[in-house]
PDB file of C-alpha atoms and ligand atoms in Angstrom:
ATOM      1  CA  MET B   1     102.837  82.294 103.948  1.00 85.00           C
ATOM      2  CA  SER B   2     104.239  85.677 104.860  1.00 91.00           C
ATOM      3  CA  ILE B   3     105.565  88.214 102.392  1.00 95.00           C
ATOM      4  CA  SER B   4     107.653  91.237 103.150  1.00 96.00           C
ATOM      5  CA  ILE B   5     108.953  93.985 100.903  1.00 98.00           C
ATOM      6  CA  ALA B   6     112.081  95.957 101.717  1.00 98.00           C
ATOM      7  CA  THR B   7     110.626  99.188 100.412  1.00 97.00           C
ATOM      8  CA  ASP B   8     113.869 101.065 101.094  1.00 98.00           C
ATOM      9  CA  ARG B   9     115.562  98.767  98.591  1.00 97.00           C
ATOM     10  CA  CYS B  10     112.816  98.706  95.938  1.00 98.00           C
ATOM     11  CA  ILE B  11     113.782 100.509  92.738  1.00 97.00           C
ATOM     12  CA  GLY B  12     110.318 100.314  91.171  1.00 96.00           C
ATOM     13  CA  ALA B  13     111.210  97.810  88.489  1.00 93.00           C
ATOM     14  CA  ALA B  14     107.613  96.523  88.610  1.00 95.00           C
ATOM     15  CA  LEU B  15     108.529  92.901  87.958  1.00 97.00           C
ATOM     16  CA  CYS B  16     106.696  91.803  91.095  1.00 97.00           C
ATOM     17  CA  ALA B  17     103.440  93.503  90.055  1.00 97.00           C
ATOM     18  CA  LEU B  18     103.774  92.113  86.542  1.00 97.00           C
ATOM     19  CA  THR B  19     104.512  88.584  87.746  1.00 97.00           C
ATOM     20  CA  ALA B  20     101.958  88.391  90.565  1.00 97.00           C
ATOM     21  CA  PRO B  21      99.465  91.242  90.047  1.00 96.00           C
ATOM     22  CA  GLU B  22      96.974  89.667  92.466  1.00 96.00           C
ATOM     23  CA  VAL B  23      99.474  90.157  95.295  1.00 97.00           C
ATOM     24  CA  PHE B  24     101.633  93.184  94.491  1.00 98.00           C
ATOM     25  CA  THR B  25     100.922  96.710  93.343  1.00 98.00           C
ATOM     26  CA  GLN B  26     102.948  99.929  93.269  1.00 97.00           C
ATOM     27  CA  ASP B  27     102.309 103.183  95.036  1.00 97.00           C
ATOM     28  CA  ASP B  28     102.438 106.610  93.369  1.00 97.00           C
ATOM     29  CA  ASP B  29     106.226 106.643  93.687  1.00 96.00           C
ATOM     30  CA  GLY B  30     106.547 103.236  92.023  1.00 97.00           C
ATOM     31  CA  VAL B  31     107.440 101.465  95.253  1.00 98.00           C
ATOM     32  CA  SER B  32     106.080  97.950  95.576  1.00 98.00           C
ATOM     33  CA  ARG B  33     103.222  97.381  98.030  1.00 98.00           C
ATOM     34  CA  LEU B  34     101.186  94.371  99.009  1.00 97.00           C
ATOM     35  CA  LEU B  35      97.543  94.536  98.020  1.00 97.00           C
ATOM     36  CA  PRO B  36      95.256  94.414 101.089  1.00 96.00           C
ATOM     37  CA  ASP B  37      94.242  90.799 100.428  1.00 93.00           C
ATOM     38  CA  GLY B  38      97.459  89.923  98.614  1.00 93.00           C
ATOM     39  CA  PRO B  39      98.839  87.576 101.279  1.00 90.00           C
ATOM     40  CA  GLN B  40      95.599  85.542 101.218  1.00 89.00           C
ATOM     41  CA  ARG B  41      95.939  85.102  97.468  1.00 88.00           C
ATOM     42  CA  ALA B  42      99.628  84.274  97.615  1.00 87.00           C
ATOM     43  CA  ARG B  43      99.337  80.487  97.699  1.00 80.00           C
ATOM     44  CA  SER B  44      97.724  80.328  94.292  1.00 75.00           C
ATOM     45  CA  SER B  45      99.942  82.890  92.635  1.00 81.00           C
ATOM     46  CA  PRO B  46     103.555  82.967  91.443  1.00 94.00           C
ATOM     47  CA  VAL B  47     104.803  84.882  94.481  1.00 96.00           C
ATOM     48  CA  ARG B  48     108.076  83.019  94.698  1.00 95.00           C
ATOM     49  CA  GLU B  49     108.688  83.634  91.021  1.00 96.00           C
ATOM     50  CA  ALA B  50     108.044  87.337  91.643  1.00 97.00           C
ATOM     51  CA  ALA B  51     110.540  87.329  94.510  1.00 96.00           C
ATOM     52  CA  ARG B  52     113.158  85.682  92.291  1.00 96.00           C
ATOM     53  CA  ALA B  53     112.469  88.182  89.522  1.00 96.00           C
ATOM     54  CA  CYS B  54     113.104  91.212  91.729  1.00 97.00           C
ATOM     55  CA  PRO B  55     116.447  92.653  90.605  1.00 97.00           C
ATOM     56  CA  VAL B  56     117.342  93.913  94.087  1.00 98.00           C
ATOM     57  CA  GLN B  57     116.012  90.964  96.140  1.00 97.00           C
ATOM     58  CA  ALA B  58     113.583  93.226  97.974  1.00 98.00           C
ATOM     59  CA  ILE B  59     110.907  90.554  98.432  1.00 97.00           C
ATOM     60  CA  THR B  60     111.098  87.908 101.137  1.00 96.00           C
ATOM     61  CA  VAL B  61     108.667  84.994 101.126  1.00 95.00           C
ATOM     62  CA  SER B  62     108.476  82.537 103.994  1.00 91.00           C
ATOM     63  CA  GLU B  63     106.120  79.829 105.115  1.00 85.00           C
ATOM     64  CA  ASP B  64     104.287  80.543 108.392  1.00 76.00           C
TER      65      ASP B  64
HETATM   66  S1  SF4 Q 101     110.412  93.777  91.496  1.00 95.27           S
HETATM   67 FE1  SF4 Q 101     111.584  94.456  93.314  1.00 95.27          FE
HETATM   68  S2  SF4 Q 101     112.396  96.443  92.732  1.00 95.27           S
HETATM   69 FE2  SF4 Q 101     110.748  95.959  91.286  1.00 95.27          FE
HETATM   70  S3  SF4 Q 101     108.906  96.934  92.154  1.00 95.27           S
HETATM   71 FE3  SF4 Q 101     108.984  94.809  92.882  1.00 95.27          FE
HETATM   72  S4  SF4 Q 101     110.035  94.931  94.875  1.00 95.27           S
HETATM   73 FE4  SF4 Q 101     110.472  96.810  93.776  1.00 95.27          FE
END
């Protein structure tokens, strides 16, 4: 599974970090970031739900 975040589109709504906190975090400006081992944890977390929850569709999830 690969996960990408369009950080230029992110508005810092934090829904991704709230929905899948084992995968996403936010930097000091509130922009979403992947945790270092986030992609490895993605299969057992609600990553797709987090992507759907993003109000600006900044998260893309695809199977490798
Ligand atoms: S839910 Fe979307 S807009 Fe909100 S922090 Fe995550 S990527 Fe950014």
